[in-house]
Short mmCIF file of C-alpha atoms and ligand atoms in Angstrom, two decimals:
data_model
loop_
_atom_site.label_atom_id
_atom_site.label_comp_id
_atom_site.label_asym_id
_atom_site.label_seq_id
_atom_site.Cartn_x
_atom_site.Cartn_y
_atom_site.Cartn_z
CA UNK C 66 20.04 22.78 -88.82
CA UNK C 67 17.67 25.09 -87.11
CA UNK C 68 14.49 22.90 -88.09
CA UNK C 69 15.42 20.26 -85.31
CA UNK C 70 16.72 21.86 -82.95
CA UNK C 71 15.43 20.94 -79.28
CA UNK C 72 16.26 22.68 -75.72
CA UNK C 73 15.21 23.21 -72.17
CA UNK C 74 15.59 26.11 -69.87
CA UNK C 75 15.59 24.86 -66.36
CA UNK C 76 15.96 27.65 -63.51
CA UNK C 77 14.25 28.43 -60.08
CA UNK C 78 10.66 30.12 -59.21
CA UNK C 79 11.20 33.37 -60.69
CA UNK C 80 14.67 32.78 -61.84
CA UNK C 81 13.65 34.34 -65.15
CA UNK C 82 12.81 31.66 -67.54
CA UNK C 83 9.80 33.11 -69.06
CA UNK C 84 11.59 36.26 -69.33
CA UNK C 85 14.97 34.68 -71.17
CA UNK C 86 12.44 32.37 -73.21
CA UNK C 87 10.43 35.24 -74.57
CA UNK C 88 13.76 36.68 -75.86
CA UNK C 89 15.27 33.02 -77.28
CA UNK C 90 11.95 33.21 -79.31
CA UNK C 91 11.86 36.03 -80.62
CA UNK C 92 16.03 36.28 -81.50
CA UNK C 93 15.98 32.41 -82.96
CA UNK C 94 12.38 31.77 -83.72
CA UNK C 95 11.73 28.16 -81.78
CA UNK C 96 8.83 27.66 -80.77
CA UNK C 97 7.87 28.10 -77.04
CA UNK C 98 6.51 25.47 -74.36
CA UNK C 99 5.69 26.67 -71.05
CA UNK C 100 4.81 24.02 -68.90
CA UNK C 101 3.39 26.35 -66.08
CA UNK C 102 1.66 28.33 -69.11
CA UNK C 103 -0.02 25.18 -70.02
CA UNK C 104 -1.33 23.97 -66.44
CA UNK C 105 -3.07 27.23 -65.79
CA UNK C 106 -4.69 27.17 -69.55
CA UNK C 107 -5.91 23.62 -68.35
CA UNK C 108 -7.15 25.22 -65.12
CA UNK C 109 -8.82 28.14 -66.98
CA UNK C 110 -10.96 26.07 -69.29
CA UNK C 111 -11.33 23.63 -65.99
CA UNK C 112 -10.76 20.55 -68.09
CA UNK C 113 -9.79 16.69 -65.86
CA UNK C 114 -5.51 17.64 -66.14
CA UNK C 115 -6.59 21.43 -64.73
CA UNK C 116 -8.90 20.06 -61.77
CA UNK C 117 -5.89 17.50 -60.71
CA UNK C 118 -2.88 19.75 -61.10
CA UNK C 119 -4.59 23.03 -59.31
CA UNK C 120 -4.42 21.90 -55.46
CA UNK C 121 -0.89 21.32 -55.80
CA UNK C 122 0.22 24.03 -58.11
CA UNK C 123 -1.78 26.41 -55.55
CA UNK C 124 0.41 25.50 -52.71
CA UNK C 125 3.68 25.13 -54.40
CA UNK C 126 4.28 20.83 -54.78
CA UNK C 127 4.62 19.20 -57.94
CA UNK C 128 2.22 17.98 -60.32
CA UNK C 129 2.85 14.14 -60.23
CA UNK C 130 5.21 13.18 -62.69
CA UNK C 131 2.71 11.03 -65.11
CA UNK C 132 0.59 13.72 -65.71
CA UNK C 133 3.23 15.99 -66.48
CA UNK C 134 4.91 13.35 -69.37
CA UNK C 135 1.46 12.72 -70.58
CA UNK C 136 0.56 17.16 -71.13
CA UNK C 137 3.94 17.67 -72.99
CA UNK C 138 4.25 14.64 -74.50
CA UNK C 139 0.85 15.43 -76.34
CA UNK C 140 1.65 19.25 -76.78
CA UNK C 141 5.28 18.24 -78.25
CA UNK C 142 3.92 15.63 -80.82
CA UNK C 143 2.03 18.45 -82.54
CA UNK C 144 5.77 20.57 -82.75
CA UNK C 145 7.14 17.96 -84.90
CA UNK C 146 8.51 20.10 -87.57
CA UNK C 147 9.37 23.24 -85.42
CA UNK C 148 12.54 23.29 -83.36
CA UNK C 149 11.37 24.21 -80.00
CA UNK C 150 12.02 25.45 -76.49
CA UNK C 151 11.06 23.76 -73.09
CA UNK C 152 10.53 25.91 -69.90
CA UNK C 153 9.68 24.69 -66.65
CA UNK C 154 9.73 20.87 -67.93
CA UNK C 155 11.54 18.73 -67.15
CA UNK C 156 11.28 19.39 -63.23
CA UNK C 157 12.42 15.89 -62.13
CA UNK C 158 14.77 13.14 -62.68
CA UNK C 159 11.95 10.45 -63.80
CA UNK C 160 10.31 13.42 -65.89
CA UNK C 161 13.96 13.81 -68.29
CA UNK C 162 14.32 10.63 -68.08
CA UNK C 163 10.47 9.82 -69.83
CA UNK C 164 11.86 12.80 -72.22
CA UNK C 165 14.81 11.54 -72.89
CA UNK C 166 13.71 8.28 -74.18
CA UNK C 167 11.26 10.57 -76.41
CA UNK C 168 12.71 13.35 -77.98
CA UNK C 169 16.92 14.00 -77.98
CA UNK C 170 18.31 17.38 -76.86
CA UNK C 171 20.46 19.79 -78.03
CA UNK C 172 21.01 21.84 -75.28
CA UNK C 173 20.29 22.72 -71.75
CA UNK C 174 20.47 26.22 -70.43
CA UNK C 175 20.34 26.86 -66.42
CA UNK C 176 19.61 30.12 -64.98
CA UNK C 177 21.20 30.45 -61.27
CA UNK C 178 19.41 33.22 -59.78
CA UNK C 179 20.59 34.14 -55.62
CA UNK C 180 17.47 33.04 -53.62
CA UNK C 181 17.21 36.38 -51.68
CA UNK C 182 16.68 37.97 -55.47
CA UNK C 183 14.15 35.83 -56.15
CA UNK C 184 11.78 36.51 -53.22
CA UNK C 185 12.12 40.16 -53.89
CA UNK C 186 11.77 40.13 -57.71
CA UNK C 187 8.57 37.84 -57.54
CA UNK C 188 6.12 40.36 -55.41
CA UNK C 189 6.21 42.80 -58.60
CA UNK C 190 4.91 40.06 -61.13
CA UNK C 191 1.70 40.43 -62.71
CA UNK C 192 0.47 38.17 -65.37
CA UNK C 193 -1.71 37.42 -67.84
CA UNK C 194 -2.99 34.23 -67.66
CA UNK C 195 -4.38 33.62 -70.74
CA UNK C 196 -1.29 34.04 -73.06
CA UNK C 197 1.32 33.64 -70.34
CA UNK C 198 2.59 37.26 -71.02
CA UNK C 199 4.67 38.15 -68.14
CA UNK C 200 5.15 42.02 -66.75
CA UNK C 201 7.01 43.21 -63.51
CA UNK C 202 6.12 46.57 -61.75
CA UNK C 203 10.04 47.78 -61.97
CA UNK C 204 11.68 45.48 -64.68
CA UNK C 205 8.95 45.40 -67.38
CA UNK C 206 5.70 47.55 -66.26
CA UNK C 207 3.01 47.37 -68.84
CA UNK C 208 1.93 50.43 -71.07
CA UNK C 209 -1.50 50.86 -68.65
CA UNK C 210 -0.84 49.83 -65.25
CA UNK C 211 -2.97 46.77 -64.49
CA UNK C 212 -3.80 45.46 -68.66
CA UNK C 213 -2.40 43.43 -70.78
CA UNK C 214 -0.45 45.28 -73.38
CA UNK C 215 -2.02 43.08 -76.15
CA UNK C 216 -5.40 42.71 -75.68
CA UNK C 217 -5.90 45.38 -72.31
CA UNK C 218 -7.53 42.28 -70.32
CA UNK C 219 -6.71 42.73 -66.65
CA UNK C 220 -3.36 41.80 -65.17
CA UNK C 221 -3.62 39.23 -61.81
CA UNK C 222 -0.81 38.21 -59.38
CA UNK C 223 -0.24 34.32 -59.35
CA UNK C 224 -2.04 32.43 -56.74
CA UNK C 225 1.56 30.13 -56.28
CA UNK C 226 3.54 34.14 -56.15
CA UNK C 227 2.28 34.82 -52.22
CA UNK C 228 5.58 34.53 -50.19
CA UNK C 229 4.93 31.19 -48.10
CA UNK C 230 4.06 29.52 -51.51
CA UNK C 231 7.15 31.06 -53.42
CA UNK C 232 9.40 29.58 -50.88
CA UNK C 233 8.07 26.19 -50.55
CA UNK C 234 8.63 25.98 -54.88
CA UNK C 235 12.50 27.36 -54.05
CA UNK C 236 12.77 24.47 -51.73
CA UNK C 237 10.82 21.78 -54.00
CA UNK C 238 13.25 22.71 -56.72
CA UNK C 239 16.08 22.95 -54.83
CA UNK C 240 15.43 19.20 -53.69
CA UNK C 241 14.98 18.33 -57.69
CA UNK C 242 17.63 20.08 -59.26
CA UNK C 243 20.59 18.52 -58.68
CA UNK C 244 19.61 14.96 -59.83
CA UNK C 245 17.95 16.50 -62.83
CA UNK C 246 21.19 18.93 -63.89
CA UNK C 247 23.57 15.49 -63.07
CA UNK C 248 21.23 13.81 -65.51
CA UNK C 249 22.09 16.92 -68.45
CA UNK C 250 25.73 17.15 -67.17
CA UNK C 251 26.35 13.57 -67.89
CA UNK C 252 24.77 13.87 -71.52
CA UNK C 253 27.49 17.07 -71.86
CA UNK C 254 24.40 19.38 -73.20
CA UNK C 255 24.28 21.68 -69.94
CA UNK C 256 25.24 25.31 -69.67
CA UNK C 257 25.35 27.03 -66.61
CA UNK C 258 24.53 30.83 -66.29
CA UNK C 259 25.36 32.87 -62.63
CA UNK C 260 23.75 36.28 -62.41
CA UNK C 261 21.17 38.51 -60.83
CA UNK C 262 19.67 40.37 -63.76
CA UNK C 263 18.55 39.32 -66.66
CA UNK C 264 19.24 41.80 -69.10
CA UNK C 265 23.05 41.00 -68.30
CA UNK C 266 22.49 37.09 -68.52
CA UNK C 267 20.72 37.63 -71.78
CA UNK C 268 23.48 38.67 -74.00
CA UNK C 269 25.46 35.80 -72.70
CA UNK C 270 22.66 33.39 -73.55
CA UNK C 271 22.44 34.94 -77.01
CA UNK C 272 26.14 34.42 -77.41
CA UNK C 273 26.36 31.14 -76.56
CA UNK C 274 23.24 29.94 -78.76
CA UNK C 275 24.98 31.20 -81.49
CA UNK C 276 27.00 28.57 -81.20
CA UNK C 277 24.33 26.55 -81.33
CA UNK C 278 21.88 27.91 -83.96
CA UNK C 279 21.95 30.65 -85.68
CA UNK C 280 20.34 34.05 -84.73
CA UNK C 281 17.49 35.87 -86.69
CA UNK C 282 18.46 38.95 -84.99
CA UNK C 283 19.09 40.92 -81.34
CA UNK C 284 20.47 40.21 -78.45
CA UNK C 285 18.55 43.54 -77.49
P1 G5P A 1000 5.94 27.56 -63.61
O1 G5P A 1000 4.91 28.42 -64.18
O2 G5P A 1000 6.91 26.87 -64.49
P2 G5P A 1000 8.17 28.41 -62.05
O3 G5P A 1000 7.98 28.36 -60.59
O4 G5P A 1000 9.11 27.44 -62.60
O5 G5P A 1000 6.68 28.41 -62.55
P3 G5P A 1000 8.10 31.04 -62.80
O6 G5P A 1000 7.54 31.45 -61.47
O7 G5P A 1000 7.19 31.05 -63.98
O8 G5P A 1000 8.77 29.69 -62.64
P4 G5P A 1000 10.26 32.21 -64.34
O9 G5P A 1000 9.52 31.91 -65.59
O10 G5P A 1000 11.58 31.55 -64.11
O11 G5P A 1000 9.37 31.99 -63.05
O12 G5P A 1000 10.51 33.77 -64.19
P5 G5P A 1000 9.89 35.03 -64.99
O13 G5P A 1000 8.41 34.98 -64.97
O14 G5P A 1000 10.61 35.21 -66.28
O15 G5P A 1000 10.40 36.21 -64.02
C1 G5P A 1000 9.81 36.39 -62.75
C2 G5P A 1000 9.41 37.89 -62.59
O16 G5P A 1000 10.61 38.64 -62.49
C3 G5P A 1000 8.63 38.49 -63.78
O17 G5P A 1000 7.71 39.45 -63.28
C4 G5P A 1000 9.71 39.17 -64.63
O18 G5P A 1000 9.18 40.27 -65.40
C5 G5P A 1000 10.65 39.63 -63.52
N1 G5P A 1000 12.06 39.71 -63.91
C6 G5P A 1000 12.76 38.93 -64.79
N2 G5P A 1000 14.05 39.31 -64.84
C7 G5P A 1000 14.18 40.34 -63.95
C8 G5P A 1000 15.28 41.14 -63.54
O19 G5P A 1000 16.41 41.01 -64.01
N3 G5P A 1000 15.02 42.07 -62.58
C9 G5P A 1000 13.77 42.27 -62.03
N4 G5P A 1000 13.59 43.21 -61.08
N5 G5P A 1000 12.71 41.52 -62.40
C10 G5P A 1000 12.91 40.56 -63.34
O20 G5P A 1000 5.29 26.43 -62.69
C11 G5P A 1000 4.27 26.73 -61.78
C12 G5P A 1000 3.79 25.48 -61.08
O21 G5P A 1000 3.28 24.57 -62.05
C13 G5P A 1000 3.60 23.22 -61.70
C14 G5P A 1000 4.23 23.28 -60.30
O22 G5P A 1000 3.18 23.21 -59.36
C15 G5P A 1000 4.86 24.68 -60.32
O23 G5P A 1000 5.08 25.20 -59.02
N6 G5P A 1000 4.53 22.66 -62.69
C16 G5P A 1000 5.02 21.43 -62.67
N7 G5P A 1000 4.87 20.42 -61.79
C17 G5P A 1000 5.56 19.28 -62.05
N8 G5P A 1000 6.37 19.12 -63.10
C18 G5P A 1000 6.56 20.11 -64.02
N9 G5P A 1000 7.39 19.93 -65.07
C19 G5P A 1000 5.87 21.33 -63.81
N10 G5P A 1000 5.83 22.50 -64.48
C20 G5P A 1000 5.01 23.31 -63.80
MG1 MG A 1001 7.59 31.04 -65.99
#
């Protein structure tokens, strides 16, 4: 049952998908997309989909819908064996709709994190933009401040994390979501989760995937 199993994790700037994700992979072994994670890996090794998406990733907007289909489309046809785990795509109507007639879902997860918790949480994130490992100055400091606890490669703070870009992506998505969770709703996949922190969303995440597919191990 596991083999084919297929979700998305759909949640505000900073609402803690990467963080939940990391934990979903690790406690039921799917395999992770990130499609942030991919864009700046495209940016990094400056290749055509990099050079396009970077203006409007810098100031917050979307990256137009057709691009997006075509990156995860490509990056999902090599996953054809794994059960996986989207975060961060679909962001639009149009782009679960071009899933949709792709790839079937077993479940959505949403994380509804207050605004106001958001904004504050996001100024402590540091990143490592190579792997996509995320740390936070409170929640999850790395083991030398400023590296990368794998490979000790400097830390940076996300060009899109500077407060005037943060809360023009909390009103892009606020503008997308509703269409997009009506879409989800409407299939009956979606799951709702309320809560501030999450280390007590988590075990409510675990408990519910359970139901779902089983667990390798945790929550922790
Ligand atoms: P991304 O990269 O998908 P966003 O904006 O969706 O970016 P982001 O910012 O990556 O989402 P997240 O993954 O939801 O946030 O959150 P996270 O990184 O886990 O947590 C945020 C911080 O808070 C971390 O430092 C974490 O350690 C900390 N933290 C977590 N939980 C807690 C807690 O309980 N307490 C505290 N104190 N801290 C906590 O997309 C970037 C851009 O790419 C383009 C767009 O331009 C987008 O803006 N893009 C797309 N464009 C079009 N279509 C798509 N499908 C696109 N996908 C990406
Ligand atoms: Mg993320």
């Amino acid at each position: 049952m596991s083999k084919l199993f297929r979700m998305v994790i759909l949640g505000a700037p900073g609402s803690g998908k990467g963080t939940i994700s990391s934990r979903i992979v690790r406690d039921f072994g799917l395999k992770h997309l990130s499609s942030g994670d991919l864009l700046r890996a495209q940016i990094l090794k400056k290749t055509e989909i990099g050079l396009a998406a970077q203006s409007y990733m810098k100031s917050g907007q979307l990256v137009p819908d057709d691009v997006m289909v075509k990156l995860i489309s490509t990056e999902l046809s090599g996953l054809n064996s794994s059960p996986w785990l989207l975060d961060g795509f679909p962001r639009t109507r149009p782009q679960a709709e071009a899933l949709h007639n792709n790839q079937k879902l077993d479940l959505v997860l949403s994380l509804e994190v207050p605004d106001d918790v958001i904004v504050d949480r996001i100024k402590g994130r540091w990143t490592h933009l190579a792997s996509g490992r995320i740390y936070h100055t409170e929640f999850n400091p790395p083991k030398v401040p400023g590296k990368d606890d794998v490979t000790g490669e400097p830390l940076v703070q996300r060009e899109d994390d500077k407060p005037e870009s943060v809360r023009h992506r909390l009103e892009v998505y606020a503008t997308n979501t509703k269409p997009l969770k009506k879409f989800y709703e409407d299939l009956g996949i979606l799951q709702v989760f309320h809560g501030t922190e999450s280390n007590e969303i988590w075990p409510r995440v675990h408990k519910y995937m359970q139901g779902h597919i089983p667990a390798k191990s945790g929550p922790f």
